[in-house]
Amino acid sequence: MEEKEKLAEVDSSIEVDVPIDAKEDRADEEYTATNIQVLEGLEAVRKRPGMYIGTTAAPGLHHLVWEIVDNAIDEALAGYCDKIEVTINKGDTVTVSDNGRGIPVDIVAKSGLSGVETVYTILHAGGKFGEGGGYKVSGGLHGVGASVVNALSEWLEVTVHKDGGIYFIKFGRGGKPLDHLKRIGDCNDRGTTVTFKPDDTIFTETTVFDFDIICDHLKQMAYLNKGVKIVVNDDRDVTRKTETYCYEGGINQYVKDINANKGPIMEEVIYCEGRGVYEGNAHITCEVAMQYNESYNPTIFSFCNNIHTHEGGTHEEGFRMAIRRVLNDYARSHKFIKDDQDDFETSDLLEGLTCIISVKHPNPQYEGQTKTKLGNSEVRKIVSQVVGEHLKKFLLENPKVADVIINKLLTAAKARIAARNARESVRRNTGLELTTLPGKLADCSSKDPSICELYIVEGNSAGGSAKNGRDRNTQAILPLRGKILNVEKATIDKVFANAEIGNMITAIGAGVDPEFNAEKIRYHKIVIMTDADVDGSHIRILLLTFFYRYMKELIESGYVYIAQPPLYKVEYHGKKYYAYNDEQLEVIKSKLALKPGYPFQRYKGLGEMDADQLWETTMDPKTRKMLRVTLSDAIEADRVFTDLMGDEVLPRKDFIHKNAKFVKNLDI
Ligand code: TSJ
């Protein structure tokens, strides 16, 4: 209830009236309780699950949970529930419960079924009923609804506590009700509990839930929906794991927590909220929290209806318009920018800015390759106006903080101009113009990028072995001397002046962001080969950070790999056995029935292997194992990079664990 009042306050300051010209999406309005139309049977979902949940691999499996949780979040947004509990049970079933009003149990006129059955057996029926009872925004994964989860489950049960009664229904494989909804007892509380077991004939790759993934996602949900308490339990092991997330500060707290590791340059988080009218009666709400830190990179996460809009869209555009207008106006009127000087560019304004943008829209349109770009044009103006007014007010009321911010922007603008000059000189030397390959590069003879591989090797001695052991036709070797520059902590002009980085840019041949040209990439496999020790992993992270910040497309295209040299060698009766981890070593020992104390070699570095060994164990495409680097989630990656590279030392110990998350095993 409280939540409802809070939302209502929002209008007082800003009300933007937006003319809506789009008519084509009226269709969605039709699916209310009194007007439910059966679109397709659940069978259609089972025939083509990918159309509804994207994939039947691990991400799709987890989407089932998001889908159910979204319904409970809607109840919270409507102001009727403040606690949601998610439990992974033994056998990898999942239970989601809330303390909301309970899904309606009365018969829905159009379907002739109870509300619960309607939600679970009719596609696209989820949550839209209950006229005036709730503002449905979360819409799940593109709004597919609870029925999709039911269709893709081996079984699913729903218990509703409502109006003094306990109601129960269970569905079998594919969502067929085993019986009608039954009243099975009395109670004096309220809420909905859903338990389901994903169908292993659909999720053939895995049916095992990942506690960390569920925690990460629900933590984000808790930030985006302030005051909602979300508890996550893992009951699969004997010792229960449990995490609780609840943020009264909402996205303000989100920004604070992200910046905690990045050295915020101001105490306050600038918070902007407001709303606009949509089609006369509905509202678009907009919430933005922002704070600058010492770093040089932007961290902007935007959401529409709690869905992370990875590709940005009109809400981000509106935000950029606002900060550009307001910060330039302020800097000019307060004489930070002189009459003969240029405005700040958007890139200056984004340096070291952490920002969360969250809009709620009754009829969102998603565009882009992964349908995660918000397309509604009316949103641009609303966000721009809401952020513009609040930011202007903040600067005027907090002149000292405004000083700190504007000085940071001035530094950024100076560095940009210096970098432009440095960039020019890099460009003269890279694939964009005449190419002079670095002297240290031992290039391959093939010029077909699709079969060419670049090994970036730690240390000159390992570089020597790699040069001698490689397949000269397709494998190029670039040895790196010592540590490379930490691009997270360096200004852009320093990055370009660094020799090791310059060598990599030239060797790869495609320049750097934002002018990175994927067509010029000279190798479709860039393999990072470092020692299996702390220094090696540090260098690996530095390289990944560099690629992530300056050649993002390399990672996005799946061109970056991590070599997996063996950790141990056992020689037995003239034969060599290599182990890539402790487990394998044990397997070898037991297979060969070695006596305790039988000697084996532990490789401390690549340099200990001769050319033949390096080829055989690590570089031969027929036998090697490599990890492909993926960036499935910008949030995760950003956290990994910041945790590892920032000033804070503590998070580093987590690094192996976190690093493993964006590196997917791939046998090649
Ligand atoms: F949909 C679902 F089954 F996946 C699901 C729904 C799962 C979970 C965990 C919770 C819910 C849910 C639904 N929690 N609360 C609600 N509320 C309603 O569906 C509801 C209740 C009353 C009224 C009303 O107008 O009186 C309207 C609605 C939408």
XYZ file of C-alpha atoms and ligand atoms in Angstrom:
697
model
C 0.000 0.000 0.000
C 2.813 2.295 0.927
C 4.379 1.791 -2.436
C 1.259 3.004 -4.165
C 1.315 6.255 -2.264
C 4.959 6.799 -3.079
C 4.305 6.351 -6.755
C 1.413 8.770 -6.626
C 3.633 11.509 -5.199
C 5.785 11.428 -8.234
C 3.488 13.411 -10.490
C 3.487 16.543 -8.437
C 6.651 17.966 -9.927
C 6.501 16.936 -13.523
C 3.747 15.923 -15.822
C 4.663 15.703 -19.443
C 1.870 15.336 -21.910
C 2.894 13.224 -24.813
C 0.903 12.899 -27.991
C 0.836 9.282 -28.985
C 0.626 8.519 -32.630
C 1.084 4.756 -32.539
C -2.171 2.911 -32.994
C -0.887 -0.446 -34.046
C -0.349 -1.819 -30.587
C -3.851 -1.533 -29.308
C -4.249 -5.272 -29.718
C -2.531 -5.883 -26.388
C -5.277 -4.063 -24.561
C -7.800 -6.662 -25.537
C -6.512 -9.378 -23.247
C -8.256 -8.536 -20.015
C -10.100 -10.974 -17.804
C -13.398 -10.254 -19.395
C -11.992 -10.544 -22.829
C -9.502 -13.328 -22.930
C -8.961 -14.948 -26.233
C -7.246 -18.217 -26.602
C -4.359 -17.433 -28.883
C -2.636 -20.739 -29.116
C -2.511 -23.903 -27.081
C 0.379 -24.623 -24.789
C 1.389 -27.228 -27.329
C 2.663 -24.452 -29.577
C 5.042 -23.381 -26.822
C 6.411 -26.897 -26.500
C 6.893 -27.214 -30.254
C 8.939 -24.039 -30.490
C 10.151 -23.120 -27.002
C 12.872 -20.905 -28.456
C 10.246 -18.492 -29.730
C 9.027 -17.915 -26.206
C 12.090 -18.167 -23.995
C 14.923 -17.637 -26.480
C 16.851 -20.820 -25.772
C 16.411 -24.147 -24.016
C 19.964 -24.002 -22.632
C 20.799 -22.645 -19.172
C 19.580 -19.071 -19.816
C 16.158 -20.339 -20.914
C 15.924 -22.547 -17.860
C 16.542 -19.543 -15.626
C 14.056 -17.441 -17.574
C 11.341 -19.708 -16.216
C 12.168 -18.402 -12.761
C 12.250 -14.753 -13.891
C 8.876 -15.235 -15.520
C 7.219 -16.474 -12.329
C 8.984 -13.929 -10.130
C 7.854 -11.103 -12.435
C 4.262 -11.864 -11.541
C 5.038 -11.443 -7.873
C 6.979 -8.224 -8.613
C 3.903 -6.865 -10.392
C 1.918 -7.517 -7.254
C 4.558 -5.614 -5.284
C 4.497 -2.717 -7.771
C 0.745 -2.583 -7.411
C 1.400 -2.063 -3.715
C -0.024 -5.296 -2.352
C 3.049 -7.354 -1.518
C 6.427 -6.652 0.043
C 8.080 -10.048 0.275
C 9.028 -12.596 -2.343
C 10.825 -15.834 -1.581
C 12.527 -18.047 -4.143
C 13.820 -21.495 -3.210
C 15.756 -23.986 -5.280
C 14.639 -27.328 -3.867
C 16.286 -30.736 -3.968
C 15.813 -32.212 -7.416
C 16.059 -28.740 -8.968
C 12.454 -27.741 -8.626
C 11.848 -24.086 -7.806
C 9.330 -22.532 -5.432
C 8.317 -18.876 -5.704
C 5.981 -17.348 -3.156
C 4.729 -13.891 -2.298
C 2.513 -12.301 0.341
C 0.257 -10.531 -2.144
C -3.486 -10.759 -2.655
C -3.320 -14.225 -4.191
C -4.178 -14.955 -7.806
C -7.960 -14.620 -8.222
C -9.752 -17.937 -7.787
C -13.164 -16.874 -9.130
C -14.325 -17.992 -12.515
C -13.167 -15.683 -15.280
C -16.096 -14.970 -17.574
C -14.463 -15.352 -20.964
C -12.469 -18.510 -20.311
C -14.997 -20.166 -18.021
C -12.054 -21.195 -15.826
C -10.793 -19.974 -12.479
C -8.359 -17.069 -12.572
C -5.513 -19.408 -11.639
C -6.273 -21.844 -14.446
C -6.662 -18.969 -16.861
C -3.254 -17.573 -15.997
C -1.622 -20.951 -16.395
C -3.292 -22.440 -19.411
C -4.002 -19.521 -21.717
C -1.136 -17.848 -23.448
C -0.680 -14.139 -22.814
C -3.301 -14.134 -20.080
C -0.848 -13.462 -17.292
C -1.760 -10.764 -14.851
C -3.697 -8.522 -17.152
C -6.950 -9.161 -15.426
C -8.151 -7.369 -12.313
C -9.289 -4.073 -13.771
C -7.637 -1.244 -11.911
C -6.149 -3.771 -9.537
C -2.618 -3.382 -10.710
C -0.398 -1.680 -13.166
C 1.245 -4.525 -14.995
C 4.640 -3.486 -16.153
C 7.197 -6.199 -15.720
C 5.860 -8.358 -18.495
C 8.494 -11.005 -17.975
C 10.701 -12.007 -20.832
C 8.925 -10.012 -23.464
C 5.772 -10.693 -21.546
C 5.255 -14.345 -22.279
C 3.609 -15.125 -18.988
C 3.226 -17.904 -16.500
C 1.484 -20.224 -18.949
C 4.743 -20.611 -20.845
C 6.447 -21.853 -17.688
C 3.586 -24.296 -17.210
C 3.873 -25.523 -20.789
C 7.573 -26.204 -20.335
C 7.278 -27.964 -16.970
C 7.045 -31.623 -16.071
C 4.656 -30.474 -13.355
C 3.666 -27.225 -11.703
C 1.580 -26.575 -8.613
C -0.057 -23.410 -7.409
C -1.300 -22.719 -3.901
C -3.289 -19.555 -3.246
C -4.157 -18.219 0.177
C -7.039 -15.809 -0.226
C -10.263 -14.719 1.479
C -9.810 -17.279 4.249
C -9.314 -20.234 1.946
C -6.389 -22.296 0.682
C -6.754 -23.230 -2.992
C -4.635 -25.743 -4.846
C -4.154 -26.939 -8.394
C -1.527 -29.104 -10.038
C -0.647 -29.335 -13.704
C 1.111 -32.269 -15.345
C 3.618 -32.425 -18.166
C 3.043 -29.707 -20.697
C 0.613 -27.797 -18.492
C -2.428 -30.075 -18.509
C -4.475 -29.548 -15.326
C -4.683 -32.798 -13.354
C -7.852 -31.587 -11.653
C -9.761 -28.331 -11.239
C -8.742 -25.724 -8.682
C -9.866 -27.016 -5.254
C -10.330 -25.395 -1.888
C -8.261 -27.586 0.415
C -8.351 -25.718 3.713
C -8.708 -22.502 5.662
C -6.197 -19.799 6.458
C -5.990 -16.259 7.655
C -3.173 -15.019 5.512
C -2.748 -14.145 1.829
C -0.344 -15.000 -0.896
C 0.591 -17.117 -3.894
C 3.033 -20.032 -3.977
C 4.152 -21.704 -7.182
C 6.435 -24.738 -7.470
C 7.554 -26.188 -10.769
C 9.883 -28.739 -12.243
C 11.233 -27.872 -15.687
C 10.596 -30.559 -18.292
C 13.846 -32.385 -18.988
C 12.589 -33.438 -22.412
C 12.619 -29.724 -23.331
C 15.649 -28.567 -21.358
C 17.882 -31.302 -22.657
C 21.134 -29.470 -22.033
C 20.701 -28.845 -18.330
C 18.006 -28.732 -15.672
C 20.361 -27.615 -12.912
C 19.755 -24.122 -11.547
C 22.661 -21.822 -10.721
C 22.282 -20.168 -7.324
C 24.667 -17.324 -8.227
C 22.787 -16.474 -11.421
C 19.482 -16.451 -9.567
C 20.950 -14.288 -6.796
C 22.472 -11.800 -9.257
C 19.207 -11.363 -11.107
C 17.013 -11.091 -8.034
C 19.405 -8.672 -6.377
C 18.964 -6.465 -9.417
C 15.183 -6.842 -9.151
C 15.396 -5.761 -5.506
C 17.358 -2.626 -6.444
C 14.886 -1.763 -9.174
C 11.841 -2.262 -6.981
C 12.663 -0.465 -3.777
C 11.437 -1.841 -0.501
C 10.563 -5.266 -1.876
C 12.272 -7.953 0.175
C 13.521 -10.838 -1.920
C 14.847 -13.972 -0.240
C 16.711 -16.602 -2.237
C 17.353 -20.066 -0.788
C 19.261 -23.039 -2.086
C 18.082 -26.211 -0.347
C 19.874 -28.676 -2.579
C 22.850 -29.204 -0.300
C 22.612 -30.307 3.304
C 23.564 -26.794 4.344
C 20.980 -24.291 3.160
C 22.342 -21.245 1.396
C 20.284 -18.109 1.728
C 20.545 -14.496 0.580
C 18.213 -11.605 1.316
C 17.944 -8.471 -0.773
C 15.965 -5.403 0.156
C 16.893 -1.836 -0.705
C 14.881 1.014 0.707
C 17.125 3.288 -1.373
C 16.268 1.490 -4.633
C 18.358 2.583 -7.610
C 20.094 5.237 -5.460
C 21.563 2.406 -3.443
C 22.346 0.535 -6.666
C 24.469 3.451 -7.876
C 26.165 3.779 -4.469
C 27.018 0.088 -4.398
C 28.417 0.103 -7.940
C 30.526 3.143 -7.133
C 31.733 1.789 -3.791
C 34.691 0.172 -5.574
C 35.267 2.994 -8.004
C 35.962 5.954 -5.756
C 32.959 8.268 -5.933
C 33.936 11.945 -6.264
C 30.775 13.177 -4.543
C 28.751 12.048 -1.585
C 25.280 12.514 -3.010
C 23.548 10.438 -5.621
C 21.548 12.649 -7.948
C 18.059 11.247 -8.116
C 15.481 12.209 -10.709
C 11.942 10.958 -10.943
C 8.803 11.930 -12.711
C 6.222 10.716 -15.119
C 4.424 11.461 -18.325
C 0.944 10.717 -19.550
C 0.523 7.987 -22.116
C -2.565 7.795 -24.305
C -4.558 10.033 -22.006
C -4.981 7.696 -19.041
C -1.858 5.577 -18.551
C 1.496 6.734 -17.228
C 5.105 6.296 -18.130
C 7.263 6.587 -15.033
C 10.921 7.475 -15.108
C 13.538 7.099 -12.397
C 17.199 7.949 -12.805
C 20.046 7.824 -10.277
C 23.532 9.089 -11.117
C 26.883 9.750 -9.469
C 30.386 10.409 -10.775
C 33.446 8.362 -9.792
C 37.186 8.710 -10.372
C 37.345 6.257 -13.259
C 37.275 7.104 -16.940
C 34.536 4.787 -18.016
C 30.786 5.145 -18.031
C 28.647 2.550 -16.295
C 25.130 3.052 -17.549
C 22.482 0.421 -17.055
C 19.030 1.072 -18.378
C 15.818 -0.821 -17.805
C 12.291 -0.805 -19.068
C 9.750 -2.618 -16.947
C 12.621 -4.226 -15.036
C 14.063 -5.690 -18.215
C 17.684 -4.747 -18.782
C 17.816 -2.894 -22.115
C 21.356 -3.925 -23.107
C 21.123 -2.084 -26.406
C 19.909 1.153 -24.856
C 17.194 3.052 -26.663
C 15.061 6.138 -26.286
C 15.351 6.358 -22.492
C 19.143 6.503 -22.753
C 18.911 9.017 -25.574
C 16.673 11.259 -23.484
C 19.128 10.997 -20.617
C 22.077 11.999 -22.808
C 20.161 14.930 -24.235
C 19.414 16.170 -20.731
C 22.900 15.951 -19.263
C 24.418 17.515 -22.354
C 22.019 20.448 -22.250
C 22.089 21.056 -18.511
C 25.780 20.509 -17.755
C 26.871 22.682 -20.696
C 24.425 25.432 -19.728
C 25.629 25.374 -16.158
C 29.328 25.320 -17.094
C 28.857 28.197 -19.515
C 26.734 30.389 -17.288
C 29.184 29.856 -14.417
C 32.128 30.674 -16.700
C 33.758 27.242 -16.516
C 33.515 27.208 -20.294
C 34.739 30.453 -21.841
C 32.954 32.119 -24.714
C 35.557 31.001 -27.247
C 35.593 27.364 -26.024
C 33.574 24.420 -27.307
C 30.835 22.648 -25.389
C 31.552 19.426 -23.566
C 31.012 16.447 -25.804
C 28.821 13.590 -24.653
C 31.877 11.379 -24.105
C 33.257 13.947 -21.626
C 30.006 13.879 -19.709
C 29.985 10.101 -19.476
C 33.519 9.612 -18.140
C 33.304 8.058 -14.696
C 29.548 8.365 -14.629
C 27.552 5.615 -12.980
C 23.910 5.789 -13.821
C 20.789 3.677 -13.580
C 17.846 4.557 -15.774
C 14.590 2.786 -15.072
C 11.368 3.479 -16.908
C 8.021 1.746 -16.595
C 5.922 1.767 -19.703
C 2.458 0.238 -20.246
C 3.242 -0.639 -23.851
C 6.957 -1.013 -24.465
C 8.322 -1.651 -27.950
C 11.652 -3.421 -28.157
C 13.950 -3.253 -31.122
C 17.491 -4.233 -32.010
C 19.273 -7.496 -32.627
C 18.466 -8.958 -29.250
C 15.204 -7.035 -28.758
C 16.719 -5.173 -25.830
C 16.602 -1.656 -27.267
C 13.699 0.504 -26.190
C 11.993 2.012 -29.223
C 9.109 4.130 -27.894
C 9.880 7.635 -29.099
C 7.687 9.376 -26.500
C 10.057 8.147 -23.785
C 12.915 10.325 -25.056
C 11.155 13.553 -24.185
C 9.905 12.393 -20.809
C 13.312 11.208 -19.599
C 15.012 14.285 -21.003
C 12.612 16.583 -19.205
C 12.596 14.716 -15.892
C 16.401 14.440 -15.751
C 16.883 17.978 -17.061
C 14.765 19.609 -14.368
C 16.143 17.578 -11.464
C 19.772 17.872 -12.522
C 19.493 21.629 -13.017
C 17.931 22.007 -9.599
C 20.607 19.816 -8.025
C 23.480 21.832 -9.490
C 21.989 25.127 -8.352
C 21.335 23.836 -4.848
C 24.728 22.123 -4.499
C 27.298 24.503 -5.985
C 30.272 22.770 -4.321
C 29.365 19.413 -5.812
C 28.668 21.120 -9.138
C 32.233 22.487 -8.988
C 33.680 19.018 -8.488
C 31.641 17.605 -11.369
C 32.425 20.383 -13.823
C 36.133 20.197 -13.007
C 36.083 16.517 -13.774
C 34.400 17.272 -17.106
C 37.046 19.867 -17.917
C 39.770 17.296 -17.301
C 37.917 14.829 -19.480
C 37.640 17.344 -22.299
C 41.369 18.104 -22.079
C 42.253 14.411 -22.143
C 39.958 13.960 -25.130
C 41.827 16.574 -27.084
C 45.191 15.053 -26.091
C 43.885 11.617 -26.991
C 42.721 12.774 -30.369
C 46.284 13.716 -31.164
C 47.614 10.414 -29.804
C 44.935 8.524 -31.721
C 45.939 10.183 -34.945
C 49.460 8.916 -34.528
C 48.209 5.414 -33.679
C 45.957 5.471 -36.702
C 48.846 6.354 -38.977
C 50.427 3.160 -37.760
C 47.533 0.720 -37.831
C 45.494 -1.190 -40.335
C 43.483 1.870 -41.143
C 46.395 3.173 -43.142
C 49.787 1.773 -44.102
C 50.610 -1.186 -41.905
C 53.993 -1.653 -40.375
C 53.724 -4.797 -38.322
C 55.544 -4.758 -35.005
C 59.045 -6.211 -35.043
C 58.262 -8.568 -32.196
C 55.430 -10.211 -34.086
C 56.208 -13.568 -35.692
C 53.389 -13.497 -38.208
C 51.825 -16.483 -39.915
C 52.040 -16.958 -43.661
C 48.308 -17.290 -44.374
C 46.408 -14.045 -44.899
C 42.959 -15.600 -44.436
C 41.730 -14.245 -41.091
C 39.202 -17.043 -40.667
C 41.990 -19.591 -40.187
C 44.608 -17.328 -38.626
C 45.394 -17.281 -34.923
C 47.331 -14.750 -32.883
C 48.964 -16.070 -29.721
C 49.686 -13.313 -27.236
C 52.320 -14.889 -25.023
C 53.594 -13.830 -21.632
C 57.364 -13.482 -21.552
C 60.066 -13.701 -24.164
C 61.202 -17.242 -23.374
C 57.730 -18.739 -23.721
C 57.405 -16.600 -26.828
C 60.508 -18.352 -28.200
C 59.090 -21.843 -27.583
C 55.803 -20.813 -29.118
C 57.530 -19.447 -32.220
C 59.428 -22.679 -32.725
C 56.557 -24.988 -31.906
C 53.745 -23.329 -33.845
C 52.117 -24.081 -37.172
C 53.723 -21.283 -39.191
C 50.981 -21.227 -41.755
C 48.162 -20.224 -39.410
C 49.673 -19.292 -36.057
C 51.275 -15.935 -35.288
C 53.092 -15.194 -32.037
C 53.300 -11.866 -30.235
C 55.412 -12.002 -27.079
C 54.632 -9.466 -24.371
C 57.268 -8.179 -22.050
C 56.197 -7.996 -18.411
C 52.987 -6.376 -17.359
C 50.841 -4.397 -19.676
C 49.233 -1.112 -18.813
C 46.063 -1.158 -16.736
C 43.714 0.633 -19.095
C 41.130 1.008 -16.365
C 43.429 3.371 -14.499
C 45.021 5.233 -17.388
C 43.810 8.125 -19.451
C 43.214 7.381 -23.076
C 46.320 9.194 -24.339
C 48.513 7.016 -22.065
C 46.792 3.927 -23.395
C 47.719 4.796 -26.947
C 51.270 5.702 -26.026
C 51.899 2.254 -24.469
C 54.189 0.117 -26.645
C 52.716 -3.290 -25.811
C 49.230 -2.043 -26.504
C 50.376 -0.389 -29.704
C 51.829 -3.732 -30.836
C 48.551 -5.521 -30.205
C 46.530 -2.894 -32.032
C 48.848 -3.040 -35.016
C 49.016 -6.834 -35.088
C 45.235 -7.246 -34.929
C 44.948 -4.535 -37.554
C 41.419 -3.259 -36.975
C 42.080 -0.113 -34.941
C 40.227 0.636 -31.708
C 36.762 1.697 -30.613
C 34.911 3.719 -31.722
C 36.590 3.335 -35.097
C 37.207 -0.378 -34.687
C 36.665 -2.029 -38.066
C 35.858 -5.729 -37.721
C 36.476 -6.386 -41.399
C 40.147 -5.621 -40.906
C 40.713 -8.103 -38.099
C 43.680 -10.206 -39.167
C 43.008 -13.198 -36.914
C 39.709 -14.766 -35.924
C 41.310 -16.382 -32.940
C 43.202 -14.206 -30.490
C 44.636 -16.550 -27.903
C 45.915 -15.260 -24.591
C 48.629 -17.592 -23.313
C 49.917 -16.788 -19.847
C 51.453 -18.723 -16.984
C 49.161 -20.548 -14.600
C 50.139 -18.348 -11.674
C 48.961 -15.116 -10.087
C 51.002 -12.899 -12.406
C 49.701 -14.812 -15.388
C 46.108 -14.351 -14.354
C 46.723 -10.687 -13.681
C 48.135 -10.217 -17.165
C 45.195 -12.128 -18.583
C 42.758 -9.806 -16.847
C 44.661 -6.746 -18.015
C 44.469 -8.003 -21.588
C 40.783 -8.808 -21.290
C 40.148 -5.356 -19.842
C 41.936 -3.805 -22.778
C 39.951 -5.825 -25.317
C 36.716 -5.128 -23.475
C 37.279 -1.387 -23.373
C 38.881 -0.862 -26.765
C 37.936 -3.784 -29.017
C 34.645 -4.914 -27.557
C 33.565 -6.462 -30.826
C 36.438 -8.938 -30.640
C 34.925 -10.382 -27.493
C 31.373 -10.086 -28.745
C 32.298 -11.987 -31.890
C 33.838 -14.757 -29.796
C 37.310 -14.205 -31.203
C 39.126 -14.074 -27.882
C 40.355 -17.267 -26.249
C 42.418 -18.305 -23.301
C 44.964 -21.050 -23.830
C 44.971 -23.885 -21.339
C 48.491 -25.129 -20.754
C 48.827 -28.252 -18.610
C 49.675 -27.915 -14.936
C 51.358 -31.301 -14.506
C 53.323 -33.877 -16.416
C 53.753 -37.486 -15.358
C 56.318 -39.659 -17.165
C 55.734 -43.364 -16.933
C 57.385 -46.132 -18.948
C 58.653 -43.605 -21.483
C 55.223 -42.084 -22.056
C 54.116 -38.575 -21.093
C 50.790 -37.833 -19.463
C 49.586 -34.245 -19.066
C 47.046 -33.037 -16.512
C 45.268 -29.692 -16.823
C 43.941 -29.663 -13.271
C 44.328 -31.448 -9.944
C 41.469 -33.785 -10.643
C 43.043 -35.026 -13.853
C 46.322 -35.559 -12.059
C 44.565 -37.826 -9.585
C 42.876 -39.721 -12.410
C 46.218 -40.301 -14.124
C 47.830 -41.436 -10.878
C 45.092 -43.932 -10.216
C 44.798 -45.165 -13.824
C 48.522 -45.858 -13.916
C 48.315 -47.262 -10.385
C 51.273 -45.117 -9.318
C 52.694 -45.573 -5.868
C 52.401 -42.618 -3.495
C 55.426 -40.394 -3.949
C 55.886 -41.271 -7.633
C 57.397 -38.101 -9.106
C 55.557 -35.741 -11.387
C 56.416 -32.329 -12.778
C 54.486 -29.247 -11.831
C 54.765 -26.572 -14.493
C 55.385 -23.188 -12.954
C 55.391 -21.387 -16.232
C 55.119 -21.797 -19.957
C 58.881 -21.272 -20.171
C 59.464 -24.719 -18.676
C 58.036 -26.374 -21.758
C 60.075 -26.819 -24.893
C 58.678 -26.030 -28.302
C 57.393 -29.557 -28.966
C 55.731 -29.862 -25.600
C 54.041 -26.491 -25.955
C 52.704 -27.448 -29.372
C 51.547 -30.858 -28.240
C 49.812 -29.721 -25.068
C 48.563 -26.229 -25.763
C 48.717 -25.159 -29.387
C 47.894 -28.155 -31.569
C 44.323 -27.534 -32.753
C 43.695 -31.291 -32.723
C 44.417 -31.795 -29.044
C 44.443 -28.438 -27.294
C 41.759 -27.142 -24.977
C 40.927 -23.469 -25.014
C 38.399 -21.304 -23.221
C 36.381 -18.906 -25.273
C 35.797 -15.542 -23.641
C 32.191 -14.377 -23.689
C 30.571 -11.237 -22.404
C 27.088 -12.444 -21.853
C 26.331 -9.866 -19.260
C 27.780 -6.364 -19.203
C 26.978 -5.956 -15.558
C 28.869 -9.047 -14.579
C 31.831 -8.145 -16.740
C 31.962 -4.608 -15.468
C 31.931 -5.857 -11.917
C 34.683 -8.337 -12.617
C 36.846 -5.713 -14.224
C 36.218 -3.068 -11.619
C 36.589 -5.426 -8.697
C 39.894 -6.607 -10.026
C 41.318 -3.437 -11.378
C 40.032 -0.837 -8.985
C 41.819 0.399 -5.890
C 40.019 -1.955 -3.595
C 42.129 -4.988 -2.921
C 39.616 -7.166 -1.143
C 37.443 -8.298 -4.024
C 40.478 -9.686 -5.803
C 40.377 -12.903 -3.885
C 37.107 -13.731 -5.565
C 38.719 -13.375 -8.865
C 39.079 -16.928 -10.060
C 35.454 -17.556 -9.286
C 34.178 -14.415 -10.957
C 36.516 -14.732 -13.884
C 35.197 -18.190 -14.581
C 31.779 -16.685 -15.103
C 32.461 -14.943 -18.342
C 34.700 -17.584 -19.686
C 32.820 -20.512 -21.094
C 34.460 -23.854 -21.547
C 34.927 -24.805 -25.117
C 36.703 -27.843 -26.458
C 38.519 -27.102 -29.645
F 1.375 -15.885 -12.288
C 2.055 -16.611 -11.453
F 1.356 -17.669 -11.215
F 3.190 -16.951 -11.999
C 2.301 -15.970 -10.175
C 1.474 -14.966 -9.762
C 3.355 -16.405 -9.391
C 3.556 -15.828 -8.164
C 4.683 -16.279 -7.312
C 2.726 -14.812 -7.748
C 1.672 -14.389 -8.547
C 0.808 -13.373 -8.078
C -0.322 -12.856 -8.667
N 0.956 -12.813 -6.910
N -0.051 -11.945 -6.734
C -0.839 -11.956 -7.799
N -1.935 -11.173 -7.860
C -2.931 -11.285 -8.785
O -2.871 -12.068 -9.696
C -4.088 -10.410 -8.573
C -4.770 -10.498 -7.391
C -5.911 -9.723 -7.186
C -6.356 -8.861 -8.179
C -7.569 -8.063 -7.982
O -7.864 -7.217 -8.826
O -8.242 -8.254 -6.973
C -5.656 -8.772 -9.368
C -4.513 -9.540 -9.564
C -3.743 -9.420 -10.845
